Amino acid sequence: MNIDHLREFIYLAETLSFSATAKRFYVSQSVLSKHVASMEEELGAKLFVRDSHHVRLTKSGEAFLEEACTIVGSYERALARITAINQSYESVVRVGYLRNAARPFLALFLKWMNKEKPEIRVSLSCMEYGELYSALAMRKVDLALAIDLDTDMKSRCDSFFIYDDCFDAIVSYDHPLAAFKDEGIEAAQLEGQQLLLPDPSAYPGLSNFVEGLLPPSGSSPARQYYSDVDTMYLDVEMGKCVAFSSEHNIPVFGDKACFLRINDRPSCYSVNALWLKETSEDIVAPCLEALEYCRNRLATQKDA
């Protein structure tokens, strides 16, 4: 079975979109359909049910997705190991990270690994929120440094706490709510505001968390959804909408958006390292040593 066809299958199973998958792998939809049909013929089972409006996995497709992720993940890890050996490393660990969430400690992490574990090659990949969880589920990375809000992934993963953070409302500096920058706001002050919220499909878990920051009625003249953080910040800076963002983004975007604590809502969460429960402890253990060092350094800086 062609490894590229397995990658196509996994992506299609995640998106349930033939058009998006064909675009992602630079093939036509008809070619993609032939690849799926070939796999179904080899397996002797239907993987998808497809009509003019919907695509969904069959029971066989759901079972095969789990196995395909394991196969592709093992194959890609083998490639990473060979690359590491060719570069004179003994082993490799693939780390995916959420850019700004990892910013406070990523350099410390790499310096510790280079000094204390020089035999291990750290392969880094910067990813968006949803992409990172998908990469972890599909075994493209061994360890994810991320906001720990996706309940489905939490049930499949072990985790290591790194630091606490909070989600704030963010507005442009000429927005009326910006006057409350120092004291923060109450959730009721979001009533009637035009809200810019994370797309549930792109930000699983996070979208539910943000919903919990809103007034009980959640009323607003309009709700818009974003799937790209940089575009979200641009919309906030240029318009009159209210969005929500982590305080770890203040050093990067604090000059463009006004961050407002929501005083009467549980807005805090943790940034954690996550890895699938079936991942070998030998792979992640050195990274956890490094992250413990980072956690202690961050705590010292906070106390100071």
PDB file of C-alpha atoms in Angstrom:
ATOM      1  CA  MET A   1       0.000   0.000   0.000  1.00  0.00           C
ATOM      2  CA  ASN A   2       1.417   3.399  -1.044  1.00  0.00           C
ATOM      3  CA  ILE A   3       2.498   5.513   1.947  1.00  0.00           C
ATOM      4  CA  ASP A   4       1.367   8.702   0.181  1.00  0.00           C
ATOM      5  CA  HIS A   5      -2.089   7.199  -0.301  1.00  0.00           C
ATOM      6  CA  LEU A   6      -2.204   6.513   3.428  1.00  0.00           C
ATOM      7  CA  ARG A   7      -1.340  10.161   4.101  1.00  0.00           C
ATOM      8  CA  GLU A   8      -4.168  11.190   1.790  1.00  0.00           C
ATOM      9  CA  PHE A   9      -6.554   8.856   3.581  1.00  0.00           C
ATOM     10  CA  ILE A  10      -5.623  10.242   7.003  1.00  0.00           C
ATOM     11  CA  TYR A  11      -6.071  13.837   5.882  1.00  0.00           C
ATOM     12  CA  LEU A  12      -9.375  12.991   4.197  1.00  0.00           C
ATOM     13  CA  ALA A  13     -10.571  11.200   7.326  1.00  0.00           C
ATOM     14  CA  GLU A  14      -9.712  14.268   9.413  1.00  0.00           C
ATOM     15  CA  THR A  15     -11.283  16.848   7.079  1.00  0.00           C
ATOM     16  CA  LEU A  16     -14.011  14.751   5.408  1.00  0.00           C
ATOM     17  CA  SER A  17     -13.420  16.933   2.359  1.00  0.00           C
ATOM     18  CA  PHE A  18     -12.312  15.516  -0.989  1.00  0.00           C
ATOM     19  CA  SER A  19     -11.711  19.019  -2.361  1.00  0.00           C
ATOM     20  CA  ALA A  20      -9.525  20.132   0.562  1.00  0.00           C
ATOM     21  CA  THR A  21      -7.562  16.862   0.509  1.00  0.00           C
ATOM     22  CA  ALA A  22      -7.021  16.987  -3.255  1.00  0.00           C
ATOM     23  CA  LYS A  23      -5.774  20.563  -2.934  1.00  0.00           C
ATOM     24  CA  ARG A  24      -3.489  19.670  -0.026  1.00  0.00           C
ATOM     25  CA  PHE A  25      -1.802  16.829  -1.964  1.00  0.00           C
ATOM     26  CA  TYR A  26      -1.819  18.503  -5.405  1.00  0.00           C
ATOM     27  CA  VAL A  27      -3.976  15.862  -7.081  1.00  0.00           C
ATOM     28  CA  SER A  28      -7.372  16.049  -8.760  1.00  0.00           C
ATOM     29  CA  GLN A  29     -10.459  14.829  -6.908  1.00  0.00           C
ATOM     30  CA  SER A  30     -10.868  12.050  -9.461  1.00  0.00           C
ATOM     31  CA  VAL A  31      -7.316  10.822  -8.802  1.00  0.00           C
ATOM     32  CA  LEU A  32      -7.938  10.994  -5.049  1.00  0.00           C
ATOM     33  CA  SER A  33     -11.121   8.956  -5.492  1.00  0.00           C
ATOM     34  CA  LYS A  34      -9.144   6.324  -7.417  1.00  0.00           C
ATOM     35  CA  HIS A  35      -6.592   6.130  -4.599  1.00  0.00           C
ATOM     36  CA  VAL A  36      -9.362   5.599  -2.040  1.00  0.00           C
ATOM     37  CA  ALA A  37     -11.027   2.982  -4.250  1.00  0.00           C
ATOM     38  CA  SER A  38      -7.696   1.164  -4.575  1.00  0.00           C
ATOM     39  CA  MET A  39      -7.301   1.013  -0.790  1.00  0.00           C
ATOM     40  CA  GLU A  40     -10.881  -0.164  -0.360  1.00  0.00           C
ATOM     41  CA  GLU A  41     -10.300  -2.907  -2.919  1.00  0.00           C
ATOM     42  CA  GLU A  42      -7.116  -4.041  -1.190  1.00  0.00           C
ATOM     43  CA  LEU A  43      -8.789  -4.020   2.234  1.00  0.00           C
ATOM     44  CA  GLY A  44     -12.020  -5.541   1.022  1.00  0.00           C
ATOM     45  CA  ALA A  45     -14.065  -2.920   2.860  1.00  0.00           C
ATOM     46  CA  LYS A  46     -15.616   0.495   2.306  1.00  0.00           C
ATOM     47  CA  LEU A  47     -13.771   3.292   4.096  1.00  0.00           C
ATOM     48  CA  PHE A  48     -16.123   6.195   3.352  1.00  0.00           C
ATOM     49  CA  VAL A  49     -19.783   6.745   2.698  1.00  0.00           C
ATOM     50  CA  ARG A  50     -20.118   9.576   0.197  1.00  0.00           C
ATOM     51  CA  ASP A  51     -23.198  11.301  -1.230  1.00  0.00           C
ATOM     52  CA  SER A  52     -23.789  14.657  -2.913  1.00  0.00           C
ATOM     53  CA  HIS A  53     -23.724  16.535   0.408  1.00  0.00           C
ATOM     54  CA  HIS A  54     -21.699  14.599   2.967  1.00  0.00           C
ATOM     55  CA  VAL A  55     -18.661  12.389   3.493  1.00  0.00           C
ATOM     56  CA  ARG A  56     -18.305  10.189   6.561  1.00  0.00           C
ATOM     57  CA  LEU A  57     -16.132   7.335   7.731  1.00  0.00           C
ATOM     58  CA  THR A  58     -17.545   3.831   7.941  1.00  0.00           C
ATOM     59  CA  LYS A  59     -16.820   1.612  10.944  1.00  0.00           C
ATOM     60  CA  SER A  60     -14.073   0.001   8.870  1.00  0.00           C
ATOM     61  CA  GLY A  61     -12.762   3.461   8.017  1.00  0.00           C
ATOM     62  CA  GLU A  62     -12.607   4.439  11.677  1.00  0.00           C
ATOM     63  CA  ALA A  63     -10.659   1.274  12.518  1.00  0.00           C
ATOM     64  CA  PHE A  64      -8.315   1.728   9.570  1.00  0.00           C
ATOM     65  CA  LEU A  65      -7.655   5.376  10.487  1.00  0.00           C
ATOM     66  CA  GLU A  66      -6.128   4.327  13.800  1.00  0.00           C
ATOM     67  CA  GLU A  67      -3.884   1.774  12.089  1.00  0.00           C
ATOM     68  CA  ALA A  68      -2.961   4.132   9.247  1.00  0.00           C
ATOM     69  CA  CYS A  69      -1.869   6.808  11.735  1.00  0.00           C
ATOM     70  CA  THR A  70       0.369   4.259  13.456  1.00  0.00           C
ATOM     71  CA  ILE A  71       1.875   3.096  10.139  1.00  0.00           C
ATOM     72  CA  VAL A  72       2.557   6.599   8.807  1.00  0.00           C
ATOM     73  CA  GLY A  73       3.803   7.787  12.187  1.00  0.00           C
ATOM     74  CA  SER A  74       6.249   4.871  12.434  1.00  0.00           C
ATOM     75  CA  TYR A  75       7.424   5.463   8.862  1.00  0.00           C
ATOM     76  CA  GLU A  76       8.027   9.173   9.441  1.00  0.00           C
ATOM     77  CA  ARG A  77       9.764   8.514  12.741  1.00  0.00           C
ATOM     78  CA  ALA A  78      12.023   5.997  10.946  1.00  0.00           C
ATOM     79  CA  LEU A  79      12.941   8.692   8.408  1.00  0.00           C
ATOM     80  CA  ALA A  80      13.704  11.121  11.241  1.00  0.00           C
ATOM     81  CA  ARG A  81      15.902   8.532  12.983  1.00  0.00           C
ATOM     82  CA  ILE A  82      17.889   7.837   9.814  1.00  0.00           C
ATOM     83  CA  THR A  83      18.418  11.578   9.342  1.00  0.00           C
ATOM     84  CA  ALA A  84      19.621  11.846  12.946  1.00  0.00           C
ATOM     85  CA  ILE A  85      22.029   8.924  12.520  1.00  0.00           C
ATOM     86  CA  ASN A  86      23.424  10.437   9.339  1.00  0.00           C
ATOM     87  CA  GLN A  87      24.076  13.625  11.306  1.00  0.00           C
ATOM     88  CA  SER A  88      25.889  11.651  14.035  1.00  0.00           C
ATOM     89  CA  TYR A  89      23.081  11.753  16.616  1.00  0.00           C
ATOM     90  CA  GLU A  90      22.057   8.651  18.553  1.00  0.00           C
ATOM     91  CA  SER A  91      18.348   9.413  18.491  1.00  0.00           C
ATOM     92  CA  VAL A  92      15.762  12.035  17.554  1.00  0.00           C
ATOM     93  CA  VAL A  93      12.689  13.553  19.187  1.00  0.00           C
ATOM     94  CA  ARG A  94      10.138  15.413  17.076  1.00  0.00           C
ATOM     95  CA  VAL A  95       8.665  18.385  18.911  1.00  0.00           C
ATOM     96  CA  GLY A  96       5.730  20.409  17.645  1.00  0.00           C
ATOM     97  CA  TYR A  97       5.050  23.716  19.341  1.00  0.00           C
ATOM     98  CA  LEU A  98       2.500  26.489  19.384  1.00  0.00           C
ATOM     99  CA  ARG A  99       4.572  29.515  18.450  1.00  0.00           C
ATOM    100  CA  ASN A 100       3.799  32.144  21.067  1.00  0.00           C
ATOM    101  CA  ALA A 101       2.821  29.683  23.814  1.00  0.00           C
ATOM    102  CA  ALA A 102       6.333  28.193  23.653  1.00  0.00           C
ATOM    103  CA  ARG A 103       8.084  31.552  23.261  1.00  0.00           C
ATOM    104  CA  PRO A 104       8.736  32.067  27.020  1.00  0.00           C
ATOM    105  CA  PHE A 105      10.759  28.849  27.344  1.00  0.00           C
ATOM    106  CA  LEU A 106      11.688  27.426  23.924  1.00  0.00           C
ATOM    107  CA  ALA A 107      15.226  28.846  23.852  1.00  0.00           C
ATOM    108  CA  LEU A 108      15.846  27.568  27.401  1.00  0.00           C
ATOM    109  CA  PHE A 109      14.570  24.157  26.370  1.00  0.00           C
ATOM    110  CA  LEU A 110      16.905  23.935  23.363  1.00  0.00           C
ATOM    111  CA  LYS A 111      19.940  25.195  25.290  1.00  0.00           C
ATOM    112  CA  TRP A 112      19.379  22.574  27.995  1.00  0.00           C
ATOM    113  CA  MET A 113      18.957  19.782  25.447  1.00  0.00           C
ATOM    114  CA  ASN A 114      22.089  20.854  23.538  1.00  0.00           C
ATOM    115  CA  LYS A 115      24.145  20.946  26.729  1.00  0.00           C
ATOM    116  CA  GLU A 116      22.787  17.955  28.661  1.00  0.00           C
ATOM    117  CA  LYS A 117      21.643  15.645  25.833  1.00  0.00           C
ATOM    118  CA  PRO A 118      23.891  16.426  22.851  1.00  0.00           C
ATOM    119  CA  GLU A 119      23.344  12.918  21.478  1.00  0.00           C
ATOM    120  CA  ILE A 120      19.649  13.673  20.839  1.00  0.00           C
ATOM    121  CA  ARG A 121      18.556  15.626  17.802  1.00  0.00           C
ATOM    122  CA  VAL A 122      15.536  17.842  18.507  1.00  0.00           C
ATOM    123  CA  SER A 123      13.462  18.251  15.347  1.00  0.00           C
ATOM    124  CA  LEU A 124      11.231  21.323  15.800  1.00  0.00           C
ATOM    125  CA  SER A 125       8.027  22.171  13.930  1.00  0.00           C
ATOM    126  CA  CYS A 126       6.089  25.388  14.561  1.00  0.00           C
ATOM    127  CA  MET A 127       2.353  24.802  14.031  1.00  0.00           C
ATOM    128  CA  GLU A 128      -1.041  26.405  14.431  1.00  0.00           C
ATOM    129  CA  TYR A 129      -3.325  25.223  17.247  1.00  0.00           C
ATOM    130  CA  GLY A 130      -5.478  22.734  15.313  1.00  0.00           C
ATOM    131  CA  GLU A 131      -2.569  21.585  13.145  1.00  0.00           C
ATOM    132  CA  LEU A 132      -0.561  20.742  16.260  1.00  0.00           C
ATOM    133  CA  TYR A 133      -3.227  18.482  17.746  1.00  0.00           C
ATOM    134  CA  SER A 134      -3.702  16.813  14.373  1.00  0.00           C
ATOM    135  CA  ALA A 135       0.055  16.230  14.030  1.00  0.00           C
ATOM    136  CA  LEU A 136       0.140  14.626  17.466  1.00  0.00           C
ATOM    137  CA  ALA A 137      -2.831  12.396  16.707  1.00  0.00           C
ATOM    138  CA  MET A 138      -1.289  11.325  13.387  1.00  0.00           C
ATOM    139  CA  ARG A 139       2.116  10.651  15.035  1.00  0.00           C
ATOM    140  CA  LYS A 140       3.867  13.365  13.022  1.00  0.00           C
ATOM    141  CA  VAL A 141       5.364  14.667  16.273  1.00  0.00           C
ATOM    142  CA  ASP A 142       6.352  12.830  19.454  1.00  0.00           C
ATOM    143  CA  LEU A 143       5.741  15.752  21.795  1.00  0.00           C
ATOM    144  CA  ALA A 144       3.491  18.818  21.532  1.00  0.00           C
ATOM    145  CA  LEU A 145       4.009  22.051  23.473  1.00  0.00           C
ATOM    146  CA  ALA A 146       0.538  23.531  23.497  1.00  0.00           C
ATOM    147  CA  ILE A 147      -2.453  25.037  25.196  1.00  0.00           C
ATOM    148  CA  ASP A 148      -4.059  22.071  26.961  1.00  0.00           C
ATOM    149  CA  LEU A 149      -7.763  22.562  26.212  1.00  0.00           C
ATOM    150  CA  ASP A 150      -8.805  19.789  23.815  1.00  0.00           C
ATOM    151  CA  THR A 151     -10.639  17.250  26.002  1.00  0.00           C
ATOM    152  CA  ASP A 152     -10.456  14.527  23.340  1.00  0.00           C
ATOM    153  CA  MET A 153      -6.670  14.785  23.059  1.00  0.00           C
ATOM    154  CA  LYS A 154      -6.281  15.044  26.851  1.00  0.00           C
ATOM    155  CA  SER A 155      -7.966  11.659  27.199  1.00  0.00           C
ATOM    156  CA  ARG A 156      -5.483  10.144  24.715  1.00  0.00           C
ATOM    157  CA  CYS A 157      -2.372  11.815  26.098  1.00  0.00           C
ATOM    158  CA  ASP A 158      -0.137  12.099  29.107  1.00  0.00           C
ATOM    159  CA  SER A 159       0.908  15.634  29.957  1.00  0.00           C
ATOM    160  CA  PHE A 160       3.508  17.709  31.779  1.00  0.00           C
ATOM    161  CA  PHE A 161       2.636  21.135  33.210  1.00  0.00           C
ATOM    162  CA  ILE A 162       4.913  24.016  32.159  1.00  0.00           C
ATOM    163  CA  TYR A 163       3.203  27.284  33.146  1.00  0.00           C
ATOM    164  CA  ASP A 164      -0.170  28.917  33.777  1.00  0.00           C
ATOM    165  CA  ASP A 165      -1.686  31.518  31.492  1.00  0.00           C
ATOM    166  CA  CYS A 166      -4.986  33.366  31.026  1.00  0.00           C
ATOM    167  CA  PHE A 167      -7.277  34.277  28.161  1.00  0.00           C
ATOM    168  CA  ASP A 168      -8.230  37.951  27.870  1.00  0.00           C
ATOM    169  CA  ALA A 169     -10.658  39.884  25.731  1.00  0.00           C
ATOM    170  CA  ILE A 170      -8.763  41.977  23.189  1.00  0.00           C
ATOM    171  CA  VAL A 171      -9.880  45.146  21.423  1.00  0.00           C
ATOM    172  CA  SER A 172      -8.305  47.942  19.402  1.00  0.00           C
ATOM    173  CA  TYR A 173      -6.948  50.855  21.434  1.00  0.00           C
ATOM    174  CA  ASP A 174      -9.705  53.148  20.122  1.00  0.00           C
ATOM    175  CA  HIS A 175     -12.475  50.729  21.183  1.00  0.00           C
ATOM    176  CA  PRO A 176     -14.641  51.976  24.117  1.00  0.00           C
ATOM    177  CA  LEU A 177     -13.707  48.947  26.234  1.00  0.00           C
ATOM    178  CA  ALA A 178     -10.009  49.901  26.030  1.00  0.00           C
ATOM    179  CA  ALA A 179     -10.738  52.452  28.778  1.00  0.00           C
ATOM    180  CA  PHE A 180     -10.915  49.491  31.202  1.00  0.00           C
ATOM    181  CA  LYS A 181      -7.384  48.236  30.429  1.00  0.00           C
ATOM    182  CA  ASP A 182      -6.094  48.619  33.994  1.00  0.00           C
ATOM    183  CA  GLU A 183      -9.051  47.248  35.972  1.00  0.00           C
ATOM    184  CA  GLY A 184     -10.323  44.701  33.471  1.00  0.00           C
ATOM    185  CA  ILE A 185     -13.952  44.062  32.535  1.00  0.00           C
ATOM    186  CA  GLU A 186     -16.954  41.981  33.581  1.00  0.00           C
ATOM    187  CA  ALA A 187     -18.457  39.467  31.157  1.00  0.00           C
ATOM    188  CA  ALA A 188     -21.662  41.505  31.043  1.00  0.00           C
ATOM    189  CA  GLN A 189     -19.755  44.307  29.307  1.00  0.00           C
ATOM    190  CA  LEU A 190     -19.425  42.015  26.286  1.00  0.00           C
ATOM    191  CA  GLU A 191     -23.193  42.113  25.757  1.00  0.00           C
ATOM    192  CA  GLY A 192     -24.021  43.658  22.405  1.00  0.00           C
ATOM    193  CA  GLN A 193     -20.419  43.572  21.161  1.00  0.00           C
ATOM    194  CA  GLN A 194     -19.423  42.211  17.771  1.00  0.00           C
ATOM    195  CA  LEU A 195     -17.478  39.063  18.643  1.00  0.00           C
ATOM    196  CA  LEU A 196     -14.650  37.399  16.739  1.00  0.00           C
ATOM    197  CA  LEU A 197     -14.391  33.809  17.952  1.00  0.00           C
ATOM    198  CA  PRO A 198     -12.160  30.801  17.174  1.00  0.00           C
ATOM    199  CA  ASP A 199     -13.557  28.451  14.543  1.00  0.00           C
ATOM    200  CA  PRO A 200     -14.553  25.212  16.358  1.00  0.00           C
ATOM    201  CA  SER A 201     -13.165  23.061  13.544  1.00  0.00           C
ATOM    202  CA  ALA A 202      -9.763  24.790  13.588  1.00  0.00           C
ATOM    203  CA  TYR A 203      -9.558  25.248  17.366  1.00  0.00           C
ATOM    204  CA  PRO A 204     -11.128  22.194  19.057  1.00  0.00           C
ATOM    205  CA  GLY A 205     -11.463  22.701  22.794  1.00  0.00           C
ATOM    206  CA  LEU A 206     -10.382  26.329  22.620  1.00  0.00           C
ATOM    207  CA  SER A 207     -13.685  27.417  21.074  1.00  0.00           C
ATOM    208  CA  ASN A 208     -15.607  25.873  23.991  1.00  0.00           C
ATOM    209  CA  PHE A 209     -13.261  27.544  26.476  1.00  0.00           C
ATOM    210  CA  VAL A 210     -13.838  30.964  24.901  1.00  0.00           C
ATOM    211  CA  GLU A 211     -17.603  30.413  24.954  1.00  0.00           C
ATOM    212  CA  GLY A 212     -17.277  30.109  28.726  1.00  0.00           C
ATOM    213  CA  LEU A 213     -15.897  33.666  28.883  1.00  0.00           C
ATOM    214  CA  LEU A 214     -19.035  35.169  27.346  1.00  0.00           C
ATOM    215  CA  PRO A 215     -22.185  36.433  29.090  1.00  0.00           C
ATOM    216  CA  PRO A 216     -24.793  33.715  29.763  1.00  0.00           C
ATOM    217  CA  SER A 217     -27.010  34.891  26.928  1.00  0.00           C
ATOM    218  CA  GLY A 218     -24.069  35.218  24.542  1.00  0.00           C
ATOM    219  CA  SER A 219     -26.029  37.893  22.684  1.00  0.00           C
ATOM    220  CA  SER A 220     -24.206  39.966  20.102  1.00  0.00           C
ATOM    221  CA  PRO A 221     -25.181  41.691  16.867  1.00  0.00           C
ATOM    222  CA  ALA A 222     -22.862  39.383  14.952  1.00  0.00           C
ATOM    223  CA  ARG A 223     -20.492  36.516  15.514  1.00  0.00           C
ATOM    224  CA  GLN A 224     -17.573  36.017  13.175  1.00  0.00           C
ATOM    225  CA  TYR A 225     -15.108  33.144  13.268  1.00  0.00           C
ATOM    226  CA  TYR A 226     -11.401  33.018  12.490  1.00  0.00           C
ATOM    227  CA  SER A 227      -9.018  30.181  11.689  1.00  0.00           C
ATOM    228  CA  ASP A 228      -5.774  32.202  11.600  1.00  0.00           C
ATOM    229  CA  VAL A 229      -4.417  34.073  14.629  1.00  0.00           C
ATOM    230  CA  ASP A 230      -2.490  36.746  12.728  1.00  0.00           C
ATOM    231  CA  THR A 231      -5.587  37.610  10.683  1.00  0.00           C
ATOM    232  CA  MET A 232      -7.613  37.754  13.893  1.00  0.00           C
ATOM    233  CA  TYR A 233      -5.235  40.339  15.349  1.00  0.00           C
ATOM    234  CA  LEU A 234      -5.398  42.365  12.145  1.00  0.00           C
ATOM    235  CA  ASP A 235      -9.207  42.367  12.278  1.00  0.00           C
ATOM    236  CA  VAL A 236      -9.111  43.548  15.895  1.00  0.00           C
ATOM    237  CA  GLU A 237      -6.601  46.292  15.153  1.00  0.00           C
ATOM    238  CA  MET A 238      -8.537  47.565  12.135  1.00  0.00           C
ATOM    239  CA  GLY A 239     -12.121  47.141  13.352  1.00  0.00           C
ATOM    240  CA  LYS A 240     -14.531  47.359  16.239  1.00  0.00           C
ATOM    241  CA  CYS A 241     -14.778  43.665  17.124  1.00  0.00           C
ATOM    242  CA  VAL A 242     -13.880  41.944  20.387  1.00  0.00           C
ATOM    243  CA  ALA A 243     -11.708  38.819  20.199  1.00  0.00           C
ATOM    244  CA  PHE A 244      -9.916  36.687  22.798  1.00  0.00           C
ATOM    245  CA  SER A 245      -6.256  35.805  23.196  1.00  0.00           C
ATOM    246  CA  SER A 246      -3.705  34.370  25.606  1.00  0.00           C
ATOM    247  CA  GLU A 247      -1.640  36.728  27.709  1.00  0.00           C
ATOM    248  CA  HIS A 248       1.519  35.044  26.394  1.00  0.00           C
ATOM    249  CA  ASN A 249       0.782  36.997  23.209  1.00  0.00           C
ATOM    250  CA  ILE A 250       1.143  40.389  24.927  1.00  0.00           C
ATOM    251  CA  PRO A 251       4.887  40.733  24.139  1.00  0.00           C
ATOM    252  CA  VAL A 252       4.142  40.147  20.456  1.00  0.00           C
ATOM    253  CA  PHE A 253       0.785  41.852  19.931  1.00  0.00           C
ATOM    254  CA  GLY A 254       0.435  44.162  22.946  1.00  0.00           C
ATOM    255  CA  ASP A 255       1.222  47.245  20.866  1.00  0.00           C
ATOM    256  CA  LYS A 256      -1.537  46.338  18.389  1.00  0.00           C
ATOM    257  CA  ALA A 257      -4.322  45.167  20.701  1.00  0.00           C
ATOM    258  CA  CYS A 258      -5.490  46.094  24.182  1.00  0.00           C
ATOM    259  CA  PHE A 259      -5.693  43.069  26.511  1.00  0.00           C
ATOM    260  CA  LEU A 260      -8.549  43.084  29.050  1.00  0.00           C
ATOM    261  CA  ARG A 261      -8.828  40.658  31.957  1.00  0.00           C
ATOM    262  CA  ILE A 262     -12.344  39.230  32.380  1.00  0.00           C
ATOM    263  CA  ASN A 263     -12.657  39.445  36.146  1.00  0.00           C
ATOM    264  CA  ASP A 264     -15.754  37.312  36.730  1.00  0.00           C
ATOM    265  CA  ARG A 265     -14.925  34.326  34.498  1.00  0.00           C
ATOM    266  CA  PRO A 266     -12.466  31.404  35.009  1.00  0.00           C
ATOM    267  CA  SER A 267     -10.115  32.431  32.232  1.00  0.00           C
ATOM    268  CA  CYS A 268      -6.895  30.699  33.285  1.00  0.00           C
ATOM    269  CA  TYR A 269      -5.502  27.485  31.796  1.00  0.00           C
ATOM    270  CA  SER A 270      -2.138  25.736  31.481  1.00  0.00           C
ATOM    271  CA  VAL A 271       0.484  25.368  28.793  1.00  0.00           C
ATOM    272  CA  ASN A 272       1.617  21.738  28.825  1.00  0.00           C
ATOM    273  CA  ALA A 273       3.730  19.220  27.007  1.00  0.00           C
ATOM    274  CA  LEU A 274       1.512  16.464  25.574  1.00  0.00           C
ATOM    275  CA  TRP A 275       2.370  13.050  24.185  1.00  0.00           C
ATOM    276  CA  LEU A 276       0.265  10.041  23.219  1.00  0.00           C
ATOM    277  CA  LYS A 277      -0.034   7.433  25.961  1.00  0.00           C
ATOM    278  CA  GLU A 278       1.460   4.760  23.712  1.00  0.00           C
ATOM    279  CA  THR A 279       4.631   6.810  23.059  1.00  0.00           C
ATOM    280  CA  SER A 280       7.777   5.208  24.460  1.00  0.00           C
ATOM    281  CA  GLU A 281       8.944   6.838  27.691  1.00  0.00           C
ATOM    282  CA  ASP A 282      12.519   6.727  26.360  1.00  0.00           C
ATOM    283  CA  ILE A 283      11.563   9.232  23.653  1.00  0.00           C
ATOM    284  CA  VAL A 284       9.993  11.902  25.860  1.00  0.00           C
ATOM    285  CA  ALA A 285      11.887  11.481  29.170  1.00  0.00           C
ATOM    286  CA  PRO A 286      14.898  13.679  28.205  1.00  0.00           C
ATOM    287  CA  CYS A 287      12.534  16.434  27.026  1.00  0.00           C
ATOM    288  CA  LEU A 288      10.639  16.314  30.307  1.00  0.00           C
ATOM    289  CA  GLU A 289      13.900  16.851  32.188  1.00  0.00           C
ATOM    290  CA  ALA A 290      14.547  19.898  30.043  1.00  0.00           C
ATOM    291  CA  LEU A 291      11.010  21.170  30.522  1.00  0.00           C
ATOM    292  CA  GLU A 292      11.235  20.759  34.283  1.00  0.00           C
ATOM    293  CA  TYR A 293      14.298  23.002  34.174  1.00  0.00           C
ATOM    294  CA  CYS A 294      12.316  25.521  32.083  1.00  0.00           C
ATOM    295  CA  ARG A 295       9.342  25.370  34.457  1.00  0.00           C
ATOM    296  CA  ASN A 296      11.566  26.120  37.441  1.00  0.00           C
ATOM    297  CA  ARG A 297      13.228  29.030  35.625  1.00  0.00           C
ATOM    298  CA  LEU A 298       9.863  30.497  34.656  1.00  0.00           C
ATOM    299  CA  ALA A 299       8.612  30.196  38.241  1.00  0.00           C
ATOM    300  CA  THR A 300      11.750  31.957  39.519  1.00  0.00           C
ATOM    301  CA  GLN A 301      11.294  34.791  37.014  1.00  0.00           C
ATOM    302  CA  LYS A 302       7.635  35.180  38.021  1.00  0.00           C
ATOM    303  CA  ASP A 303       8.478  35.363  41.727  1.00  0.00           C
ATOM    304  CA  ALA A 304      11.176  37.928  41.026  1.00  0.00           C
TER     305      ALA A 304
END
